[in-house]
Amino acid sequence: MASVLEDNFEIQNEDTQKGRFLTFTLGGEDYGIEIKYVTEIIGIQPITQVPELPDYLKGIINLRGKIIPVMDVRLRFRKEPLKYTDRTCIIVIDINDTSIGMIVDTVSEVVSIDDENIMLPPDAKTGFNNKYVKGIGKMGSEVKLLLDCGKIFSTDEEEMLSSLAQA
């Protein structure tokens, strides 16, 4: 009986999160990430640098005793680096049971975007080949680039991040 209740809760929980995105900005562009991946949002804090990491991986933080690797999303997306301010946030996400911090310029809000308002991104034939974007969400006159959390990191990168998190 408990198993049936747990399964039912998971189904209901997924339904309440479907179509909901945490939105954030990078250099004036609006992005969204599925809320189901987000565990918390924290302000920027001291980051311990780890040698030999790619430049977009800024290092690790200690969040209540848990080591979390931190990525600067600007650098991952090949944008100009920006000095961190009091508006800079770290979005902590969970990918395949590994917590990862994503440094963004600002966090905006949680929005609901219905499936019919999400377009697939243009394909490589049109010159648009961004593996990180899985859709474009339309909200009135605004658009949000919706990230694909499953493709932000390669398998090798996920293994490296997982080993950093277990340090």
Short mmCIF file of N, CA and C in Angstrom, two decimals:
data_model
loop_
_atom_site.label_atom_id
_atom_site.label_comp_id
_atom_site.label_asym_id
_atom_site.label_seq_id
_atom_site.Cartn_x
_atom_site.Cartn_y
_atom_site.Cartn_z
N MET A 1 0.82 -1.20 0.00
CA MET A 1 0.00 0.00 0.00
C MET A 1 0.86 1.26 0.00
N ALA A 2 1.93 1.24 0.83
CA ALA A 2 2.81 2.41 0.90
C ALA A 2 3.44 2.67 -0.46
N SER A 3 3.80 1.60 -1.16
CA SER A 3 4.43 1.76 -2.47
C SER A 3 3.47 2.44 -3.45
N VAL A 4 2.20 2.04 -3.43
CA VAL A 4 1.21 2.64 -4.31
C VAL A 4 1.04 4.12 -3.99
N LEU A 5 1.01 4.45 -2.69
CA LEU A 5 0.89 5.85 -2.29
C LEU A 5 2.10 6.66 -2.73
N GLU A 6 3.30 6.09 -2.56
CA GLU A 6 4.52 6.79 -2.97
C GLU A 6 4.52 7.01 -4.47
N ASP A 7 4.14 5.98 -5.24
CA ASP A 7 4.09 6.12 -6.70
C ASP A 7 3.09 7.20 -7.10
N ASN A 8 1.92 7.21 -6.44
CA ASN A 8 0.89 8.20 -6.74
C ASN A 8 1.39 9.60 -6.41
N PHE A 9 2.10 9.76 -5.28
CA PHE A 9 2.65 11.07 -4.91
C PHE A 9 3.65 11.54 -5.96
N GLU A 10 4.51 10.63 -6.43
CA GLU A 10 5.50 11.02 -7.44
C GLU A 10 4.81 11.47 -8.73
N ILE A 11 3.75 10.77 -9.12
CA ILE A 11 3.02 11.15 -10.33
C ILE A 11 2.39 12.53 -10.14
N GLN A 12 1.75 12.76 -8.97
CA GLN A 12 1.14 14.06 -8.71
C GLN A 12 2.21 15.15 -8.67
N ASN A 13 3.35 14.86 -8.05
CA ASN A 13 4.43 15.84 -7.94
C ASN A 13 4.94 16.21 -9.33
N GLU A 14 5.11 15.21 -10.21
CA GLU A 14 5.56 15.48 -11.57
C GLU A 14 4.55 16.36 -12.30
N ASP A 15 3.25 16.08 -12.10
CA ASP A 15 2.21 16.86 -12.77
C ASP A 15 2.25 18.32 -12.34
N THR A 16 2.51 18.59 -11.05
CA THR A 16 2.52 19.98 -10.58
C THR A 16 3.76 20.72 -11.09
N GLN A 17 4.81 20.00 -11.44
CA GLN A 17 6.03 20.64 -11.93
C GLN A 17 6.08 20.73 -13.45
N LYS A 18 5.22 20.00 -14.13
CA LYS A 18 5.24 19.99 -15.60
C LYS A 18 4.92 21.39 -16.12
N GLY A 19 5.76 21.84 -17.05
CA GLY A 19 5.53 23.14 -17.65
C GLY A 19 5.94 24.33 -16.79
N ARG A 20 6.62 24.06 -15.67
CA ARG A 20 7.06 25.14 -14.78
C ARG A 20 8.58 25.30 -14.89
N PHE A 21 9.00 26.54 -15.04
CA PHE A 21 10.41 26.84 -15.28
C PHE A 21 10.87 27.96 -14.35
N LEU A 22 12.07 27.80 -13.81
CA LEU A 22 12.73 28.89 -13.10
C LEU A 22 13.43 29.71 -14.16
N THR A 23 13.14 31.00 -14.21
CA THR A 23 13.75 31.84 -15.24
C THR A 23 14.88 32.67 -14.63
N PHE A 24 15.88 32.92 -15.47
CA PHE A 24 17.03 33.71 -15.05
C PHE A 24 17.59 34.45 -16.25
N THR A 25 18.46 35.42 -15.98
CA THR A 25 19.04 36.19 -17.08
C THR A 25 20.55 36.01 -17.15
N LEU A 26 21.03 36.11 -18.37
CA LEU A 26 22.47 36.15 -18.67
C LEU A 26 22.64 37.22 -19.74
N GLY A 27 23.29 38.30 -19.38
CA GLY A 27 23.57 39.34 -20.37
C GLY A 27 22.34 39.85 -21.09
N GLY A 28 21.25 40.01 -20.40
CA GLY A 28 20.04 40.54 -21.02
C GLY A 28 19.19 39.52 -21.73
N GLU A 29 19.63 38.27 -21.80
CA GLU A 29 18.83 37.21 -22.42
C GLU A 29 18.14 36.42 -21.32
N ASP A 30 16.91 36.00 -21.60
CA ASP A 30 16.13 35.24 -20.62
C ASP A 30 16.21 33.75 -20.91
N TYR A 31 16.45 32.99 -19.85
CA TYR A 31 16.54 31.54 -19.94
C TYR A 31 15.58 30.92 -18.94
N GLY A 32 15.27 29.65 -19.16
CA GLY A 32 14.44 28.91 -18.22
C GLY A 32 15.01 27.52 -18.03
N ILE A 33 14.83 27.01 -16.81
CA ILE A 33 15.26 25.65 -16.50
C ILE A 33 14.09 24.97 -15.81
N GLU A 34 13.83 23.72 -16.19
CA GLU A 34 12.70 23.01 -15.59
C GLU A 34 12.84 22.98 -14.08
N ILE A 35 11.77 23.33 -13.39
CA ILE A 35 11.80 23.46 -11.94
C ILE A 35 12.10 22.12 -11.26
N LYS A 36 11.81 21.01 -11.94
CA LYS A 36 12.05 19.70 -11.33
C LYS A 36 13.54 19.45 -11.05
N TYR A 37 14.43 20.17 -11.74
CA TYR A 37 15.86 20.00 -11.51
C TYR A 37 16.40 20.89 -10.39
N VAL A 38 15.66 21.93 -10.04
CA VAL A 38 16.15 22.94 -9.09
C VAL A 38 15.92 22.49 -7.65
N THR A 39 17.00 22.52 -6.85
CA THR A 39 16.85 22.19 -5.43
C THR A 39 16.83 23.43 -4.57
N GLU A 40 17.59 24.46 -4.94
CA GLU A 40 17.55 25.72 -4.21
C GLU A 40 18.29 26.81 -4.96
N ILE A 41 18.08 28.04 -4.49
CA ILE A 41 18.75 29.21 -5.05
C ILE A 41 19.46 29.90 -3.90
N ILE A 42 20.75 30.19 -4.09
CA ILE A 42 21.52 30.86 -3.04
C ILE A 42 22.26 32.05 -3.65
N GLY A 43 22.65 32.97 -2.80
CA GLY A 43 23.46 34.09 -3.26
C GLY A 43 24.87 33.62 -3.57
N ILE A 44 25.59 34.44 -4.29
CA ILE A 44 26.97 34.10 -4.61
C ILE A 44 27.77 34.02 -3.31
N GLN A 45 28.70 33.12 -3.24
CA GLN A 45 29.52 32.95 -2.05
C GLN A 45 30.93 32.55 -2.45
N PRO A 46 31.85 32.54 -1.49
CA PRO A 46 33.23 32.19 -1.84
C PRO A 46 33.32 30.81 -2.49
N ILE A 47 34.10 30.75 -3.56
CA ILE A 47 34.26 29.51 -4.32
C ILE A 47 35.72 29.09 -4.22
N THR A 48 35.94 27.84 -3.85
CA THR A 48 37.29 27.29 -3.77
C THR A 48 37.67 26.78 -5.15
N GLN A 49 38.73 27.35 -5.71
CA GLN A 49 39.17 26.92 -7.04
C GLN A 49 39.85 25.56 -6.96
N VAL A 50 39.62 24.76 -7.98
CA VAL A 50 40.23 23.43 -8.07
C VAL A 50 41.10 23.43 -9.33
N PRO A 51 42.38 23.07 -9.20
CA PRO A 51 43.26 23.07 -10.37
C PRO A 51 42.78 22.11 -11.46
N GLU A 52 43.14 22.43 -12.69
CA GLU A 52 42.92 21.57 -13.86
C GLU A 52 41.47 21.45 -14.30
N LEU A 53 40.60 22.33 -13.83
CA LEU A 53 39.21 22.29 -14.29
C LEU A 53 39.06 23.17 -15.52
N PRO A 54 38.08 22.87 -16.38
CA PRO A 54 37.80 23.77 -17.50
C PRO A 54 37.44 25.16 -16.95
N ASP A 55 37.65 26.21 -17.74
CA ASP A 55 37.45 27.57 -17.24
C ASP A 55 36.03 27.86 -16.78
N TYR A 56 35.02 27.22 -17.37
CA TYR A 56 33.64 27.48 -16.97
C TYR A 56 33.29 26.86 -15.61
N LEU A 57 34.11 25.89 -15.14
CA LEU A 57 33.90 25.33 -13.81
C LEU A 57 34.75 26.15 -12.84
N LYS A 58 34.07 26.95 -12.03
CA LYS A 58 34.76 27.91 -11.17
C LYS A 58 35.38 27.26 -9.94
N GLY A 59 34.90 26.07 -9.56
CA GLY A 59 35.43 25.39 -8.38
C GLY A 59 34.32 24.72 -7.60
N ILE A 60 34.46 24.73 -6.26
CA ILE A 60 33.48 24.06 -5.41
C ILE A 60 33.09 24.99 -4.26
N ILE A 61 31.89 24.75 -3.74
CA ILE A 61 31.44 25.44 -2.53
C ILE A 61 31.03 24.39 -1.51
N ASN A 62 31.03 24.80 -0.25
CA ASN A 62 30.56 23.94 0.82
C ASN A 62 29.20 24.49 1.25
N LEU A 63 28.15 23.77 0.90
CA LEU A 63 26.79 24.20 1.23
C LEU A 63 26.24 23.30 2.32
N ARG A 64 26.28 23.80 3.55
CA ARG A 64 25.81 23.04 4.72
C ARG A 64 26.44 21.66 4.79
N GLY A 65 27.75 21.60 4.56
CA GLY A 65 28.49 20.35 4.67
C GLY A 65 28.52 19.51 3.41
N LYS A 66 27.84 19.95 2.37
CA LYS A 66 27.82 19.21 1.11
C LYS A 66 28.68 19.96 0.09
N ILE A 67 29.62 19.25 -0.54
CA ILE A 67 30.48 19.85 -1.55
C ILE A 67 29.74 19.89 -2.89
N ILE A 68 29.68 21.08 -3.48
CA ILE A 68 28.95 21.26 -4.73
C ILE A 68 29.86 21.94 -5.77
N PRO A 69 30.09 21.28 -6.91
CA PRO A 69 30.83 21.94 -8.00
C PRO A 69 29.99 23.09 -8.57
N VAL A 70 30.67 24.16 -8.97
CA VAL A 70 29.97 25.36 -9.44
C VAL A 70 30.44 25.73 -10.84
N MET A 71 29.46 25.97 -11.73
CA MET A 71 29.73 26.33 -13.11
C MET A 71 29.24 27.75 -13.37
N ASP A 72 30.04 28.55 -14.05
CA ASP A 72 29.61 29.87 -14.49
C ASP A 72 28.92 29.69 -15.85
N VAL A 73 27.60 29.86 -15.86
CA VAL A 73 26.83 29.60 -17.08
C VAL A 73 27.26 30.54 -18.21
N ARG A 74 27.64 31.76 -17.87
CA ARG A 74 28.13 32.70 -18.89
C ARG A 74 29.30 32.10 -19.66
N LEU A 75 30.26 31.56 -18.91
CA LEU A 75 31.45 31.00 -19.56
C LEU A 75 31.11 29.73 -20.32
N ARG A 76 30.20 28.93 -19.80
CA ARG A 76 29.79 27.70 -20.49
C ARG A 76 29.17 28.04 -21.85
N PHE A 77 28.44 29.15 -21.89
CA PHE A 77 27.77 29.56 -23.13
C PHE A 77 28.64 30.50 -23.96
N ARG A 78 29.92 30.60 -23.61
CA ARG A 78 30.90 31.41 -24.33
C ARG A 78 30.52 32.89 -24.40
N LYS A 79 30.01 33.38 -23.29
CA LYS A 79 29.72 34.81 -23.16
C LYS A 79 30.85 35.47 -22.39
N GLU A 80 30.91 36.78 -22.46
CA GLU A 80 31.93 37.53 -21.74
C GLU A 80 31.75 37.33 -20.23
N PRO A 81 32.85 37.15 -19.49
CA PRO A 81 32.73 37.06 -18.04
C PRO A 81 32.21 38.38 -17.47
N LEU A 82 31.54 38.29 -16.34
CA LEU A 82 30.99 39.47 -15.69
C LEU A 82 31.33 39.40 -14.22
N LYS A 83 31.68 40.53 -13.65
CA LYS A 83 31.99 40.58 -12.23
C LYS A 83 30.73 40.23 -11.43
N TYR A 84 30.89 39.39 -10.42
CA TYR A 84 29.75 38.99 -9.60
C TYR A 84 29.31 40.15 -8.72
N THR A 85 27.98 40.29 -8.57
CA THR A 85 27.40 41.36 -7.75
C THR A 85 26.47 40.74 -6.71
N ASP A 86 25.80 41.60 -5.96
CA ASP A 86 24.84 41.10 -4.97
C ASP A 86 23.60 40.51 -5.63
N ARG A 87 23.41 40.72 -6.94
CA ARG A 87 22.29 40.12 -7.67
C ARG A 87 22.66 38.77 -8.29
N THR A 88 23.96 38.47 -8.33
CA THR A 88 24.42 37.19 -8.88
C THR A 88 23.94 36.06 -7.97
N CYS A 89 23.43 35.00 -8.58
CA CYS A 89 22.89 33.87 -7.81
C CYS A 89 23.52 32.57 -8.27
N ILE A 90 23.42 31.59 -7.39
CA ILE A 90 23.78 30.22 -7.73
C ILE A 90 22.50 29.40 -7.67
N ILE A 91 22.13 28.82 -8.80
CA ILE A 91 20.98 27.91 -8.84
C ILE A 91 21.56 26.51 -8.64
N VAL A 92 21.15 25.84 -7.56
CA VAL A 92 21.63 24.48 -7.31
C VAL A 92 20.64 23.53 -7.97
N ILE A 93 21.17 22.72 -8.90
CA ILE A 93 20.33 21.75 -9.60
C ILE A 93 20.82 20.34 -9.29
N ASP A 94 19.96 19.39 -9.55
CA ASP A 94 20.31 17.98 -9.35
C ASP A 94 20.20 17.28 -10.69
N ILE A 95 21.34 16.77 -11.16
CA ILE A 95 21.37 16.01 -12.42
C ILE A 95 21.95 14.63 -12.10
N ASN A 96 21.15 13.60 -12.32
CA ASN A 96 21.59 12.22 -12.07
C ASN A 96 22.19 12.07 -10.67
N ASP A 97 21.49 12.59 -9.68
CA ASP A 97 21.89 12.50 -8.27
C ASP A 97 23.18 13.24 -7.93
N THR A 98 23.59 14.18 -8.76
CA THR A 98 24.74 15.03 -8.46
C THR A 98 24.25 16.48 -8.39
N SER A 99 24.56 17.15 -7.28
CA SER A 99 24.20 18.56 -7.15
C SER A 99 25.27 19.41 -7.82
N ILE A 100 24.82 20.39 -8.60
CA ILE A 100 25.71 21.28 -9.34
C ILE A 100 25.18 22.70 -9.18
N GLY A 101 26.08 23.64 -8.93
CA GLY A 101 25.69 25.04 -8.83
C GLY A 101 25.88 25.73 -10.17
N MET A 102 24.89 26.51 -10.58
CA MET A 102 24.95 27.27 -11.83
C MET A 102 24.94 28.76 -11.48
N ILE A 103 26.05 29.45 -11.78
CA ILE A 103 26.12 30.89 -11.51
C ILE A 103 25.43 31.63 -12.65
N VAL A 104 24.43 32.46 -12.30
CA VAL A 104 23.68 33.25 -13.29
C VAL A 104 23.67 34.71 -12.85
N ASP A 105 23.39 35.61 -13.80
CA ASP A 105 23.38 37.04 -13.49
C ASP A 105 22.31 37.37 -12.45
N THR A 106 21.07 36.98 -12.73
CA THR A 106 19.96 37.19 -11.80
C THR A 106 18.94 36.09 -11.99
N VAL A 107 18.23 35.78 -10.92
CA VAL A 107 17.09 34.86 -11.00
C VAL A 107 15.84 35.71 -11.08
N SER A 108 14.93 35.36 -11.97
CA SER A 108 13.73 36.17 -12.19
C SER A 108 12.54 35.64 -11.42
N GLU A 109 11.94 34.55 -11.92
CA GLU A 109 10.73 34.02 -11.29
C GLU A 109 10.47 32.61 -11.81
N VAL A 110 9.47 31.97 -11.20
CA VAL A 110 9.00 30.68 -11.70
C VAL A 110 7.78 30.97 -12.56
N VAL A 111 7.80 30.46 -13.78
CA VAL A 111 6.70 30.69 -14.71
C VAL A 111 6.16 29.35 -15.22
N SER A 112 4.92 29.38 -15.66
CA SER A 112 4.31 28.22 -16.31
C SER A 112 4.24 28.50 -17.80
N ILE A 113 4.72 27.54 -18.57
CA ILE A 113 4.65 27.66 -20.03
C ILE A 113 4.02 26.37 -20.55
N ASP A 114 2.85 26.51 -21.16
CA ASP A 114 2.16 25.36 -21.71
C ASP A 114 2.92 24.80 -22.91
N ASP A 115 2.76 23.49 -23.13
CA ASP A 115 3.45 22.82 -24.23
C ASP A 115 3.21 23.52 -25.58
N GLU A 116 1.98 24.01 -25.79
CA GLU A 116 1.68 24.64 -27.08
C GLU A 116 2.42 25.97 -27.27
N ASN A 117 2.98 26.51 -26.18
CA ASN A 117 3.76 27.75 -26.28
C ASN A 117 5.26 27.50 -26.27
N ILE A 118 5.65 26.23 -26.44
CA ILE A 118 7.07 25.89 -26.51
C ILE A 118 7.38 25.39 -27.91
N MET A 119 8.26 26.11 -28.59
CA MET A 119 8.68 25.73 -29.94
C MET A 119 10.02 25.02 -29.85
N LEU A 120 10.23 24.10 -30.77
CA LEU A 120 11.55 23.49 -30.88
C LEU A 120 12.52 24.52 -31.43
N PRO A 121 13.77 24.48 -30.97
CA PRO A 121 14.73 25.45 -31.51
C PRO A 121 15.01 25.13 -32.98
N PRO A 122 15.41 26.14 -33.75
CA PRO A 122 15.77 25.87 -35.15
C PRO A 122 16.88 24.83 -35.20
N ASP A 123 16.91 24.04 -36.24
CA ASP A 123 17.93 22.99 -36.32
C ASP A 123 19.20 23.51 -37.00
N ALA A 124 20.15 22.61 -37.13
CA ALA A 124 21.46 22.98 -37.68
C ALA A 124 21.38 23.51 -39.11
N LYS A 125 20.34 23.12 -39.85
CA LYS A 125 20.20 23.59 -41.23
C LYS A 125 20.05 25.11 -41.30
N THR A 126 19.51 25.68 -40.25
CA THR A 126 19.30 27.13 -40.24
C THR A 126 20.49 27.86 -39.62
N GLY A 127 21.52 27.11 -39.24
CA GLY A 127 22.69 27.73 -38.64
C GLY A 127 22.63 27.79 -37.13
N PHE A 128 21.51 27.38 -36.57
CA PHE A 128 21.35 27.39 -35.11
C PHE A 128 21.65 25.99 -34.61
N ASN A 129 22.72 25.84 -33.87
CA ASN A 129 23.09 24.52 -33.37
C ASN A 129 23.52 24.65 -31.92
N ASN A 130 22.56 24.84 -31.05
CA ASN A 130 22.87 25.00 -29.64
C ASN A 130 22.34 23.78 -28.90
N LYS A 131 23.25 22.89 -28.53
CA LYS A 131 22.84 21.64 -27.89
C LYS A 131 22.25 21.85 -26.51
N TYR A 132 22.45 23.02 -25.91
CA TYR A 132 21.96 23.26 -24.56
C TYR A 132 20.50 23.68 -24.52
N VAL A 133 19.96 24.16 -25.62
CA VAL A 133 18.59 24.67 -25.66
C VAL A 133 17.67 23.60 -26.22
N LYS A 134 16.63 23.26 -25.43
CA LYS A 134 15.71 22.24 -25.92
C LYS A 134 14.40 22.83 -26.43
N GLY A 135 14.18 24.11 -26.15
CA GLY A 135 12.96 24.73 -26.63
C GLY A 135 13.00 26.23 -26.44
N ILE A 136 12.04 26.89 -27.09
CA ILE A 136 11.88 28.33 -26.95
C ILE A 136 10.47 28.56 -26.44
N GLY A 137 10.40 29.09 -25.22
CA GLY A 137 9.10 29.32 -24.59
C GLY A 137 8.58 30.71 -24.93
N LYS A 138 7.34 30.78 -25.42
CA LYS A 138 6.72 32.06 -25.75
C LYS A 138 5.81 32.47 -24.59
N MET A 139 6.02 33.70 -24.11
CA MET A 139 5.18 34.25 -23.04
C MET A 139 4.79 35.66 -23.45
N GLY A 140 3.63 35.79 -24.09
CA GLY A 140 3.23 37.09 -24.61
C GLY A 140 4.22 37.54 -25.66
N SER A 141 4.82 38.72 -25.45
CA SER A 141 5.79 39.23 -26.42
C SER A 141 7.22 38.81 -26.07
N GLU A 142 7.39 38.07 -24.96
CA GLU A 142 8.72 37.64 -24.53
C GLU A 142 8.99 36.20 -24.96
N VAL A 143 10.28 35.88 -25.05
CA VAL A 143 10.69 34.49 -25.27
C VAL A 143 11.73 34.11 -24.22
N LYS A 144 11.73 32.85 -23.84
CA LYS A 144 12.71 32.30 -22.90
C LYS A 144 13.38 31.12 -23.58
N LEU A 145 14.70 31.08 -23.53
CA LEU A 145 15.43 29.92 -24.05
C LEU A 145 15.41 28.86 -22.96
N LEU A 146 14.80 27.73 -23.24
CA LEU A 146 14.62 26.67 -22.25
C LEU A 146 15.77 25.67 -22.36
N LEU A 147 16.50 25.52 -21.27
CA LEU A 147 17.70 24.68 -21.28
C LEU A 147 17.36 23.21 -21.13
N ASP A 148 18.18 22.38 -21.72
CA ASP A 148 18.09 20.93 -21.59
C ASP A 148 19.13 20.48 -20.57
N CYS A 149 18.69 20.24 -19.34
CA CYS A 149 19.64 19.89 -18.26
C CYS A 149 20.39 18.60 -18.57
N GLY A 150 19.80 17.73 -19.35
CA GLY A 150 20.46 16.48 -19.69
C GLY A 150 21.62 16.65 -20.66
N LYS A 151 21.72 17.83 -21.29
CA LYS A 151 22.78 18.04 -22.28
C LYS A 151 23.76 19.15 -21.91
N ILE A 152 23.61 19.73 -20.73
CA ILE A 152 24.53 20.79 -20.33
C ILE A 152 25.93 20.23 -20.14
N PHE A 153 26.00 18.96 -19.70
CA PHE A 153 27.30 18.32 -19.48
C PHE A 153 27.38 17.02 -20.26
N SER A 154 28.57 16.72 -20.77
CA SER A 154 28.81 15.44 -21.42
C SER A 154 28.91 14.37 -20.34
N THR A 155 28.92 13.12 -20.74
CA THR A 155 29.05 12.02 -19.78
C THR A 155 30.35 12.14 -18.99
N ASP A 156 31.45 12.46 -19.67
CA ASP A 156 32.74 12.63 -18.98
C ASP A 156 32.68 13.77 -17.97
N GLU A 157 32.04 14.88 -18.36
CA GLU A 157 31.92 16.01 -17.44
C GLU A 157 31.07 15.65 -16.24
N GLU A 158 29.98 14.91 -16.46
CA GLU A 158 29.13 14.48 -15.35
C GLU A 158 29.92 13.61 -14.37
N GLU A 159 30.75 12.71 -14.90
CA GLU A 159 31.57 11.86 -14.03
C GLU A 159 32.55 12.70 -13.23
N MET A 160 33.17 13.70 -13.87
CA MET A 160 34.11 14.57 -13.17
C MET A 160 33.38 15.36 -12.08
N LEU A 161 32.21 15.90 -12.38
CA LEU A 161 31.44 16.66 -11.40
C LEU A 161 31.00 15.79 -10.24
N SER A 162 30.60 14.57 -10.56
CA SER A 162 30.20 13.63 -9.51
C SER A 162 31.36 13.33 -8.58
N SER A 163 32.56 13.14 -9.14
CA SER A 163 33.73 12.86 -8.29
C SER A 163 34.11 14.08 -7.46
N LEU A 164 33.93 15.29 -8.01
CA LEU A 164 34.19 16.51 -7.24
C LEU A 164 33.20 16.63 -6.08
N ALA A 165 31.94 16.30 -6.34
CA ALA A 165 30.91 16.42 -5.32
C ALA A 165 31.12 15.42 -4.19
N GLN A 166 31.80 14.32 -4.48
CA GLN A 166 32.03 13.31 -3.45
C GLN A 166 33.35 13.51 -2.73
N ALA A 167 34.08 14.57 -3.08
CA ALA A 167 35.38 14.83 -2.45
C ALA A 167 35.23 15.12 -0.97
#
